PDB file of C-alpha atoms in Angstrom:
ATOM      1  CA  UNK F   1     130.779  80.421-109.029  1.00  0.00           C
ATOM      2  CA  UNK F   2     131.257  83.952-107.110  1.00  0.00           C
ATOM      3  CA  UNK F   3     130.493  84.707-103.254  1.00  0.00           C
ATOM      4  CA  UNK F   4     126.738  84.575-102.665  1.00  0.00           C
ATOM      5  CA  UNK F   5     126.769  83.682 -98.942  1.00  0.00           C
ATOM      6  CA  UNK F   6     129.494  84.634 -96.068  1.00  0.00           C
ATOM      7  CA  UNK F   7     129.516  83.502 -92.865  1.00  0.00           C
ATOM      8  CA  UNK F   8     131.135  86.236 -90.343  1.00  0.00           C
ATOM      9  CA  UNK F   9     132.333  84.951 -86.900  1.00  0.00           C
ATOM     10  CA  UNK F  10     132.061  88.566 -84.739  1.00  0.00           C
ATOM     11  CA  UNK F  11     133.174  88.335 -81.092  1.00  0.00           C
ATOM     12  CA  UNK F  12     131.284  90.615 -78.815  1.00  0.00           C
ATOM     13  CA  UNK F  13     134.035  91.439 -77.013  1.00  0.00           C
ATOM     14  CA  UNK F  14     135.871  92.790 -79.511  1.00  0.00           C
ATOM     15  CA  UNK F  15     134.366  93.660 -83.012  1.00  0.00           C
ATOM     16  CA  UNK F  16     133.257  96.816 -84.346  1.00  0.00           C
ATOM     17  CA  UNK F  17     131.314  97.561 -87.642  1.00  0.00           C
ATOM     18  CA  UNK F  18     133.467  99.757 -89.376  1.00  0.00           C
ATOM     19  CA  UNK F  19     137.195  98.059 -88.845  1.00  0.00           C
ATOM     20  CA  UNK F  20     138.350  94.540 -88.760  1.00  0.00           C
ATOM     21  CA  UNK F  21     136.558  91.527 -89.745  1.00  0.00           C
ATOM     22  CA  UNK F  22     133.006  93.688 -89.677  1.00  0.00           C
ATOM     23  CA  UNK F  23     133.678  95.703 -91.958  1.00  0.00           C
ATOM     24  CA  UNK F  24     135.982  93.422 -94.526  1.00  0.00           C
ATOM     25  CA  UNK F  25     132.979  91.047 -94.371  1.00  0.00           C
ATOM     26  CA  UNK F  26     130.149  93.468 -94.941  1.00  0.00           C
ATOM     27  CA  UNK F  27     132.039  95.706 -98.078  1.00  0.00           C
ATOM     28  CA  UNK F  28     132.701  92.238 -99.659  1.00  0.00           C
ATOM     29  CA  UNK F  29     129.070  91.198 -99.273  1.00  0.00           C
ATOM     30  CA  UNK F  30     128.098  94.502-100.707  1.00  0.00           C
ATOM     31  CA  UNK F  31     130.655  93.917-103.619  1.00  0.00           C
ATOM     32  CA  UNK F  32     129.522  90.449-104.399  1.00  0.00           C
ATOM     33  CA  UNK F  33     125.528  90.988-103.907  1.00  0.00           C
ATOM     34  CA  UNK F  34     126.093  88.277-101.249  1.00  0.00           C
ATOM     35  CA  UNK F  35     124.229  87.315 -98.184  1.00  0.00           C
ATOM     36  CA  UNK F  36     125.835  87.440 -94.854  1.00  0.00           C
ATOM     37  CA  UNK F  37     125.143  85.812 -91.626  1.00  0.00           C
ATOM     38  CA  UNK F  38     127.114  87.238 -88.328  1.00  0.00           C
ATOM     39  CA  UNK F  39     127.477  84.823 -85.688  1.00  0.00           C
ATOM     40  CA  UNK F  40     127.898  87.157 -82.475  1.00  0.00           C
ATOM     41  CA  UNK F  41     128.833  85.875 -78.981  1.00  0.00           C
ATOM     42  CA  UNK F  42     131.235  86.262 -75.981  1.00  0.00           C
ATOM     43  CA  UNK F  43     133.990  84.318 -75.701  1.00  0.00           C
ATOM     44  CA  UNK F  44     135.670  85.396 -72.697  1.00  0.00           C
ATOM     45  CA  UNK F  45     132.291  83.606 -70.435  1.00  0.00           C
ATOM     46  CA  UNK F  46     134.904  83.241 -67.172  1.00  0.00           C
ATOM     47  CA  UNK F  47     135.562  86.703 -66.082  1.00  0.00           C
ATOM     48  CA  UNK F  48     133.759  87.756 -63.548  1.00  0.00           C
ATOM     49  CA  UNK F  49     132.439  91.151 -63.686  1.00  0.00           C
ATOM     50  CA  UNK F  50     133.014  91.263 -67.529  1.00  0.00           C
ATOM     51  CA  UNK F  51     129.501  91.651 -69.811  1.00  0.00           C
ATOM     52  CA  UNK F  52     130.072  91.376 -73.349  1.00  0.00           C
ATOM     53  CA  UNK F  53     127.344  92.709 -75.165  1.00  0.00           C
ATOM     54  CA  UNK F  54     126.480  90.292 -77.684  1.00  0.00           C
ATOM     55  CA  UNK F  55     123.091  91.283 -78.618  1.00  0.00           C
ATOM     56  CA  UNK F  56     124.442  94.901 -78.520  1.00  0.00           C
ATOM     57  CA  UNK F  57     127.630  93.869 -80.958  1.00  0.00           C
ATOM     58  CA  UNK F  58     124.520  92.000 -83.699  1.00  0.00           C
ATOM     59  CA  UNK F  59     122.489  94.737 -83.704  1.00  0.00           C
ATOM     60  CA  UNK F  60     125.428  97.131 -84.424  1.00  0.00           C
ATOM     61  CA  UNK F  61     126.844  94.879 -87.459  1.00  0.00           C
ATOM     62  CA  UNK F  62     122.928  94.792 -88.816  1.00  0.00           C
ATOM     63  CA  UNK F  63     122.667  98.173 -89.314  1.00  0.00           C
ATOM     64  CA  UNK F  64     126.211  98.741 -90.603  1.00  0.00           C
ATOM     65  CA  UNK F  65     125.462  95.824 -93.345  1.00  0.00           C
ATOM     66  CA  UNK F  66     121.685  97.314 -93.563  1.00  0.00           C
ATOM     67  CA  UNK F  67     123.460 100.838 -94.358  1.00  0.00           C
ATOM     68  CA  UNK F  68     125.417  99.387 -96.960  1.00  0.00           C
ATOM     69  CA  UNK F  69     122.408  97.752 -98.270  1.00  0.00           C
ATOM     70  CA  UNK F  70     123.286  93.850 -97.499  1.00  0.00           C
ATOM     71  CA  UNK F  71     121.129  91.217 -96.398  1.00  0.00           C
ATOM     72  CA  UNK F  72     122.597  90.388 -92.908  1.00  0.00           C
ATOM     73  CA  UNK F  73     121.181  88.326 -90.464  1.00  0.00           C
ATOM     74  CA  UNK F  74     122.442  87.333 -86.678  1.00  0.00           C
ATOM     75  CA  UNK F  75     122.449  84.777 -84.537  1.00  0.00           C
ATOM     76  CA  UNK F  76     123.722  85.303 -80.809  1.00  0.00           C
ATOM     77  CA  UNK F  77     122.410  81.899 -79.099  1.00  0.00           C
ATOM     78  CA  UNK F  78     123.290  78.694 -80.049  1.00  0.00           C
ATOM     79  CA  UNK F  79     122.944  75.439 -78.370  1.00  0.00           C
ATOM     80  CA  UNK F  80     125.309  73.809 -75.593  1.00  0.00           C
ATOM     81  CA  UNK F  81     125.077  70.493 -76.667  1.00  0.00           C
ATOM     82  CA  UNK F  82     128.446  70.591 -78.231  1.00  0.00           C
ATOM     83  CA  UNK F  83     131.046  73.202 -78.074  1.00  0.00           C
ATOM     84  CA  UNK F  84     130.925  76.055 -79.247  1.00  0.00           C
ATOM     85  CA  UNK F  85     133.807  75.671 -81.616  1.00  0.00           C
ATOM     86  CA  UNK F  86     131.881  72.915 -83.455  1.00  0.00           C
ATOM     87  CA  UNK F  87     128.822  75.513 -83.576  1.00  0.00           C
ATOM     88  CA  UNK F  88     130.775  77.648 -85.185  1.00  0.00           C
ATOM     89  CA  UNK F  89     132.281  75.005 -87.771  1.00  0.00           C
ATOM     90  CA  UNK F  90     128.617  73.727 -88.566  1.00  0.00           C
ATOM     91  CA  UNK F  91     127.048  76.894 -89.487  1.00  0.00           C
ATOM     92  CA  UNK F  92     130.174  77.765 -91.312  1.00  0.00           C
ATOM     93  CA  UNK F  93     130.128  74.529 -93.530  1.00  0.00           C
ATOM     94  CA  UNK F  94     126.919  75.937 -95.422  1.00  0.00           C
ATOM     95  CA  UNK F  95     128.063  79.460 -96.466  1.00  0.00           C
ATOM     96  CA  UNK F  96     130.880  80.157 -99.318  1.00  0.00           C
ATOM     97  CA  UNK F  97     133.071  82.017 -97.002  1.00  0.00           C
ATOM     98  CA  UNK F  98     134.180  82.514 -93.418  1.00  0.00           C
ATOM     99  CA  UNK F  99     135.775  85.735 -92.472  1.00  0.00           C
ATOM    100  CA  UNK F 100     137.414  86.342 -89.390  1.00  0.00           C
ATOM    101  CA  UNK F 101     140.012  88.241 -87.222  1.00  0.00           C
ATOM    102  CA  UNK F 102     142.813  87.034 -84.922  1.00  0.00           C
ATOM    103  CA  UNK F 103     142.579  88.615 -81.788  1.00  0.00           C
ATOM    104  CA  UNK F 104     144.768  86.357 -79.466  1.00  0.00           C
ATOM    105  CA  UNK F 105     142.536  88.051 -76.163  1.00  0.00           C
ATOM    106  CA  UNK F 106     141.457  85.464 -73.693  1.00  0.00           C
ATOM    107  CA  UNK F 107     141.552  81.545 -73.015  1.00  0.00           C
ATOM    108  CA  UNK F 108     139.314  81.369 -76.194  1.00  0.00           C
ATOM    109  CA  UNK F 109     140.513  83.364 -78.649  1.00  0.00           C
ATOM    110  CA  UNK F 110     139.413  84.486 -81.921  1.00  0.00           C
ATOM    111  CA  UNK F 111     142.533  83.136 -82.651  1.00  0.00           C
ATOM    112  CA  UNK F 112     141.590  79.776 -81.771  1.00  0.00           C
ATOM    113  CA  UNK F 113     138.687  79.565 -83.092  1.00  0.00           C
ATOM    114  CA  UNK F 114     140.056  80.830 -86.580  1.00  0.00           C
ATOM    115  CA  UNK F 115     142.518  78.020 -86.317  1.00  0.00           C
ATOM    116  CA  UNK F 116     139.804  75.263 -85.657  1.00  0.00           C
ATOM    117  CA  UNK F 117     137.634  76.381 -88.516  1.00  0.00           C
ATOM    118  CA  UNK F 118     140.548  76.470 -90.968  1.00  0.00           C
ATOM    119  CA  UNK F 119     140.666  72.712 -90.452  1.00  0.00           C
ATOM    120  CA  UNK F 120     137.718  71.634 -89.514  1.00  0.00           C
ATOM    121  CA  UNK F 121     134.988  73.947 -91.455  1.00  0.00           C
ATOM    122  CA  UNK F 122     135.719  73.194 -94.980  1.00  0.00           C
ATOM    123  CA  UNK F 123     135.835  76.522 -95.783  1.00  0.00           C
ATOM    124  CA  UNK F 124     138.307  78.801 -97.263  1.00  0.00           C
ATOM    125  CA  UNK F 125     138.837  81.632 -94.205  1.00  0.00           C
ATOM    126  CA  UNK F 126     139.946  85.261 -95.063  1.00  0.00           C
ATOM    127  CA  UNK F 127     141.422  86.581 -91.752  1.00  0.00           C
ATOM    128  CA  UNK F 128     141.486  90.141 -91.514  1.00  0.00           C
ATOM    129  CA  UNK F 129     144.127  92.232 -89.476  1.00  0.00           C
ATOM    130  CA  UNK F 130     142.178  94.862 -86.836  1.00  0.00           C
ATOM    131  CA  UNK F 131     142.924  98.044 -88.637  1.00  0.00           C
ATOM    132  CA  UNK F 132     141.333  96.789 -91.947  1.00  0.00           C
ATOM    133  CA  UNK F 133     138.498  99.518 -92.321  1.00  0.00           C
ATOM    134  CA  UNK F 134     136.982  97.399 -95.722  1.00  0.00           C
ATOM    135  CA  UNK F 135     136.367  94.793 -97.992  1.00  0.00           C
ATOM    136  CA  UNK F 136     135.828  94.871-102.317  1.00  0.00           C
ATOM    137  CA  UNK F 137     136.387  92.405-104.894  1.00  0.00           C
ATOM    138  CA  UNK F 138     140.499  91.938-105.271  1.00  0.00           C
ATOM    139  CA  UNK F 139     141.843  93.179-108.397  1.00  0.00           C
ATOM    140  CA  UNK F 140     144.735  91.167-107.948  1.00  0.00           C
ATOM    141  CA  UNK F 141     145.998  88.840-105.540  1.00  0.00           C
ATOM    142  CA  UNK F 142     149.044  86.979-104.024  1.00  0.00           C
ATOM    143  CA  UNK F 143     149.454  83.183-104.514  1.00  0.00           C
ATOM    144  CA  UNK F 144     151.818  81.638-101.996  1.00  0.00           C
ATOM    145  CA  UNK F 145     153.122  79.078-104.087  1.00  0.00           C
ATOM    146  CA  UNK F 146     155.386  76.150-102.857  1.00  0.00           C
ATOM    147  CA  UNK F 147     154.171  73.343-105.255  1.00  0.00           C
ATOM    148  CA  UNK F 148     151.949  71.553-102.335  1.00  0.00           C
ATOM    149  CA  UNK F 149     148.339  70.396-102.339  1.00  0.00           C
ATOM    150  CA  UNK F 150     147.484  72.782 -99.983  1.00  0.00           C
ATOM    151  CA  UNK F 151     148.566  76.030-102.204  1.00  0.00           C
ATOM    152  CA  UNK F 152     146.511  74.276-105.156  1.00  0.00           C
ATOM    153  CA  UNK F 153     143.012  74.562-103.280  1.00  0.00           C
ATOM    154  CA  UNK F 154     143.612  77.745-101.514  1.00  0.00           C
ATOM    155  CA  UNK F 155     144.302  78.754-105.663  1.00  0.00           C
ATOM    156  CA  UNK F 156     141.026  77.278-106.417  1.00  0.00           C
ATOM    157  CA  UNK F 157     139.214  78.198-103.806  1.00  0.00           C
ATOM    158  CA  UNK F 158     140.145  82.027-104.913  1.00  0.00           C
ATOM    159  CA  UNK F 159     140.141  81.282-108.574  1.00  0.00           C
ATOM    160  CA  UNK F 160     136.019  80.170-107.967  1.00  0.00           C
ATOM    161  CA  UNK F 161     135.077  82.884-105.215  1.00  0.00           C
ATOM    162  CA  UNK F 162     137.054  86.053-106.597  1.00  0.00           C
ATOM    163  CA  UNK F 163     135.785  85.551-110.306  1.00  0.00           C
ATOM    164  CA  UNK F 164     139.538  84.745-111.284  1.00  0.00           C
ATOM    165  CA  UNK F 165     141.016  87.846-110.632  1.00  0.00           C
ATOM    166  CA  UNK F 166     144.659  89.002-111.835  1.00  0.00           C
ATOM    167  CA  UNK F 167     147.502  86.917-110.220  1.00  0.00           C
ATOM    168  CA  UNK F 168     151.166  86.984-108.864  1.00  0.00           C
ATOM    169  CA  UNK F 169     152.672  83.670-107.829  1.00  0.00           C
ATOM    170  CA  UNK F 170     155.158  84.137-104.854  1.00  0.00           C
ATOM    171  CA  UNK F 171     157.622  81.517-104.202  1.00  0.00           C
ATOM    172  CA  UNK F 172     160.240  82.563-101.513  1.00  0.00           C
ATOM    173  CA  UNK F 173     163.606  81.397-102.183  1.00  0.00           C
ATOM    174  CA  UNK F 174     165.690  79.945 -99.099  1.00  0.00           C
ATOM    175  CA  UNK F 175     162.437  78.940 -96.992  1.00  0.00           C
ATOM    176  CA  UNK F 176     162.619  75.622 -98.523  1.00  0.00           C
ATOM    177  CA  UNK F 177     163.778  73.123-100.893  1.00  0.00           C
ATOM    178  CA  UNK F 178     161.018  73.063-103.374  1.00  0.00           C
ATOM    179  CA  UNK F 179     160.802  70.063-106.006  1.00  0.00           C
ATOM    180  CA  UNK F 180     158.611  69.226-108.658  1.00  0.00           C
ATOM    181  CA  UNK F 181     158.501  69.149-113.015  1.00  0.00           C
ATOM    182  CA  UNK F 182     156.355  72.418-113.054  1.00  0.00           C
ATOM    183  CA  UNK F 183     158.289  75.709-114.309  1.00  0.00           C
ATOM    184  CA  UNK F 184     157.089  79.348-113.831  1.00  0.00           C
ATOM    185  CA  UNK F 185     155.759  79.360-117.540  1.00  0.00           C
ATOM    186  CA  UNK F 186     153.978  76.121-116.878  1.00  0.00           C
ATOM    187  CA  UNK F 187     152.003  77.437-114.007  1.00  0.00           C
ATOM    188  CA  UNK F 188     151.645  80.633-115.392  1.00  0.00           C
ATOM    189  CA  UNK F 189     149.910  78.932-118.701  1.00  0.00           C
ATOM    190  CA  UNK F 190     147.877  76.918-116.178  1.00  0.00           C
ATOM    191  CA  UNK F 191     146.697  79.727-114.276  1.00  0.00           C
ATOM    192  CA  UNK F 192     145.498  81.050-117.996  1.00  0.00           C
ATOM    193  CA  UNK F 193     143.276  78.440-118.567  1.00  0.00           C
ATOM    194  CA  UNK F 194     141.449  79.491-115.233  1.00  0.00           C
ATOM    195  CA  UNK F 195     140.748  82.892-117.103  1.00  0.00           C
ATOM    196  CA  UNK F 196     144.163  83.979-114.609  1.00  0.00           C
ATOM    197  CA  UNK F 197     145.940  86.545-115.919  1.00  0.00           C
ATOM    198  CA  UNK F 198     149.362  85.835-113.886  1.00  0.00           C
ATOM    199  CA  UNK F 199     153.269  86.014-113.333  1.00  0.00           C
ATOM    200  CA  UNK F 200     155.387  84.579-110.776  1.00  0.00           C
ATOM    201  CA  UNK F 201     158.303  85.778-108.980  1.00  0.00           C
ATOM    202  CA  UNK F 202     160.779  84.722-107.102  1.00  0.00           C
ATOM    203  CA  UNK F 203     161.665  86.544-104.031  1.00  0.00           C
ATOM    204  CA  UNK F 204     164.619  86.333-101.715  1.00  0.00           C
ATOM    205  CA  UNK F 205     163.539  85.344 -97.973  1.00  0.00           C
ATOM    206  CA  UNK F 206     166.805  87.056 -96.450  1.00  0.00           C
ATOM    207  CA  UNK F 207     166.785  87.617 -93.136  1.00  0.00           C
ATOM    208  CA  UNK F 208     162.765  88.311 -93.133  1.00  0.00           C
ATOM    209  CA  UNK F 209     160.375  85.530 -91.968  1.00  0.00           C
ATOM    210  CA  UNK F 210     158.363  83.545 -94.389  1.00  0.00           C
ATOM    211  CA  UNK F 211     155.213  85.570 -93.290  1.00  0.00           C
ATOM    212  CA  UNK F 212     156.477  89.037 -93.209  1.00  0.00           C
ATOM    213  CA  UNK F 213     158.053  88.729 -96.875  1.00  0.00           C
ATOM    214  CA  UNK F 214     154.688  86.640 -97.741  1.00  0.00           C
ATOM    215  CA  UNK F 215     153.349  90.027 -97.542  1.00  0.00           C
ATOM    216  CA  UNK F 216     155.693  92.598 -98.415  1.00  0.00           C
ATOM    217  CA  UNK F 217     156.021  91.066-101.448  1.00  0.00           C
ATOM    218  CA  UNK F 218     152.056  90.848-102.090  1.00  0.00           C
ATOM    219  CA  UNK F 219     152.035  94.237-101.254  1.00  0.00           C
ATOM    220  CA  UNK F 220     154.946  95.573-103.057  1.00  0.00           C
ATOM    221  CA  UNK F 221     153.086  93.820-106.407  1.00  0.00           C
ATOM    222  CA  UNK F 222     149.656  95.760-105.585  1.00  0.00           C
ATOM    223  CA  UNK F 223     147.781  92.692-104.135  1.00  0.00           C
ATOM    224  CA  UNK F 224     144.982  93.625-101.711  1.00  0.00           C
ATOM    225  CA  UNK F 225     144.677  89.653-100.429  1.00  0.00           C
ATOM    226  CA  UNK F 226     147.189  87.418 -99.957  1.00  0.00           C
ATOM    227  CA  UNK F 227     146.451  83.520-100.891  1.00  0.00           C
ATOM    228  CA  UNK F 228     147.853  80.682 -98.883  1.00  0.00           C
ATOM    229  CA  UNK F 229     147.353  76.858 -98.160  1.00  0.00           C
ATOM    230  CA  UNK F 230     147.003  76.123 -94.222  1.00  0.00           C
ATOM    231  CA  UNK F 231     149.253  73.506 -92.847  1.00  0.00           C
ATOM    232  CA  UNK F 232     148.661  71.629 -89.905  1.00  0.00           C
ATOM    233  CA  UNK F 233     150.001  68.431 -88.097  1.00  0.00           C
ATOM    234  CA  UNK F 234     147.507  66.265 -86.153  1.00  0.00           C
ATOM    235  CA  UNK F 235     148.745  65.323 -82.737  1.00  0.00           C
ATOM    236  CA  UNK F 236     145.919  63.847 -80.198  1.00  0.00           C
ATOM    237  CA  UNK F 237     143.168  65.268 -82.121  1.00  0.00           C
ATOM    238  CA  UNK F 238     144.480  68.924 -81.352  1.00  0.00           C
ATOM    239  CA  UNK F 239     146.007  70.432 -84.826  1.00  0.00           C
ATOM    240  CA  UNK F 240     149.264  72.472 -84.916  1.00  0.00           C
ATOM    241  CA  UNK F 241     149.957  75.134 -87.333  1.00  0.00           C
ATOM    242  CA  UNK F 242     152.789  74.998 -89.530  1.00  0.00           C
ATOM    243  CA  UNK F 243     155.520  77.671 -88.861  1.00  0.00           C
ATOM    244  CA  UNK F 244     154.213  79.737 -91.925  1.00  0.00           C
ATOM    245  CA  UNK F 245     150.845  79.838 -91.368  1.00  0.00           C
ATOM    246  CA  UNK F 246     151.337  80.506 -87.418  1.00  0.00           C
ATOM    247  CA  UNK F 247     153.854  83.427 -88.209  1.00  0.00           C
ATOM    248  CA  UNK F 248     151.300  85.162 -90.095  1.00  0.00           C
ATOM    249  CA  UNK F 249     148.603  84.729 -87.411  1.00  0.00           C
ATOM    250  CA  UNK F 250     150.888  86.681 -85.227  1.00  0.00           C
ATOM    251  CA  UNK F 251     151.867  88.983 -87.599  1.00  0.00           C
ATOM    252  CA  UNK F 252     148.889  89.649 -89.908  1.00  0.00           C
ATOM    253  CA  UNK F 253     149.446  92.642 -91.900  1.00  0.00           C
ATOM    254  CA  UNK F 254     146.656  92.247 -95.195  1.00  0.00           C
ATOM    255  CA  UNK F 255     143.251  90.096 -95.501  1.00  0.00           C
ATOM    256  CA  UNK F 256     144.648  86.590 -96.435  1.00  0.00           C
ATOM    257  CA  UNK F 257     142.827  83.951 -97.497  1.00  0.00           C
ATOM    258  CA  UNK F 258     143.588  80.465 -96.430  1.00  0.00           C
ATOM    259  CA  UNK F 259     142.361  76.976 -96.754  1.00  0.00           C
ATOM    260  CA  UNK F 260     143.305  73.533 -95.685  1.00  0.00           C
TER     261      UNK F 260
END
């Protein structure tokens, strides 16, 4: 299994065609021969005096995808019954992928509304940093790997989507105690019988945080997407991100895909 359908969450207050989220979504699309459907609406509905131009923001992300010959349609209404955060989480549950930015703008941010989907969508989310101008298959990508459940899906979840691309497992060294029977060569020879061609390395966390040398060293081993399980703690129905995966919200440097 490959892409064939991505679901694009596009805030009209704040995405533009050719940068961000937009554009990450419609190049991958175009890479993949996938459809894409771009869910555009305001978020920020409590200012007064402040019209974001949803209709406006659809249009412009149809003929950007239309230009780059993908099959993109929009939806800008949706119903009231329930929140608009569950909406968002049903329409996302039937596509393959959900991509999205973080802009922390507003009382509803695309922020929050990435977090809620990572948990409550099903989906595997790439989140894509503002100044991201496009998307194309990944040659090669960075596996966060700590030995948890939640690192194995986000691994399958790429392994399926990306066509098992090339590989390097990252385990930082001094974020955690990490226990368990498997050895580098052990995953490594598991990752092969995915089709994986992969290493692992071992990289110091020194006096970085877990997210920042997340992706310097993805970067520094020519990764264009970093790969990471979402953590979360439930607490009154309202999730809470692990340190990790809340670090790297705030400090998103590369497209990183997570799942939960």
């Amino acid at each position: 299994m490959t892409i064939q359908s991505i679901f694009l969450f596009a805030p009209a207050e704040s995405a533009q065609p050719h940068c961000g989220a937009p554009a990450y979504a419609i190049g991958l699309a175009k890479a993949y021969g996938a459809s894409l459907t771009a869910f555009c609406v305001a978020l920020d509905v409590t200012t007064p005096g402040r019209q974001a131009d949803a209709p406006g923001t659809a249009i412009a992300i149809a003929a950007a995808a239309l230009a780059a010959g993908v099959e993109c349609r929009t939806l800008t209404e949706h119903s009231h019954a329930i929140g608009m955060q569950e909406v968002l989480a049903e329409h996302a549950r039937v596509h393959d992928l959900v991509v999205i930015g973080v802009n922390r703008d507003g009382l509803l941010s695309e922020r929050h509304v990435a977090e809620y989907l990572m948990f409550e969508s099903g989906r595997p989310l790439v989140l894509v940093p503002p100044a991201c101008a496009s998307g194309d298959k990944p040659v090669k990508v960075a596996v966060a790997w700590d030995n948890t459940a939640a690192a194995a899906r986000a691994l399958g979840d790429a392994a399926a989507l990306f066509a098992a691309p090339d590989a390097v497992f990252v385990t930082i060294d001094g974020e955690k105690l990490i226990q368990g029977d498997l050895n580098s060569e052990a995953l490594v020879a598991a990752a092969a019988r995915r089709g994986i061609l992969a290493r692992h390395v071992l990289a110091d966390l020194g006096n970085r945080s877990v997210a920042e040398a997340l992706q310097q060293e993805a970067l520094a081993h020519g990764a264009s997407l970093l790969v990471m399980g979402a953590f979360g703690h439930s607490r009154m129905r309202r999730f809470m991100l692990g340190s990790a995966t809340s670090d790297l919200m705030q400090n998103i440097r590369m497209p990183v895909l997570v799942s939960h």
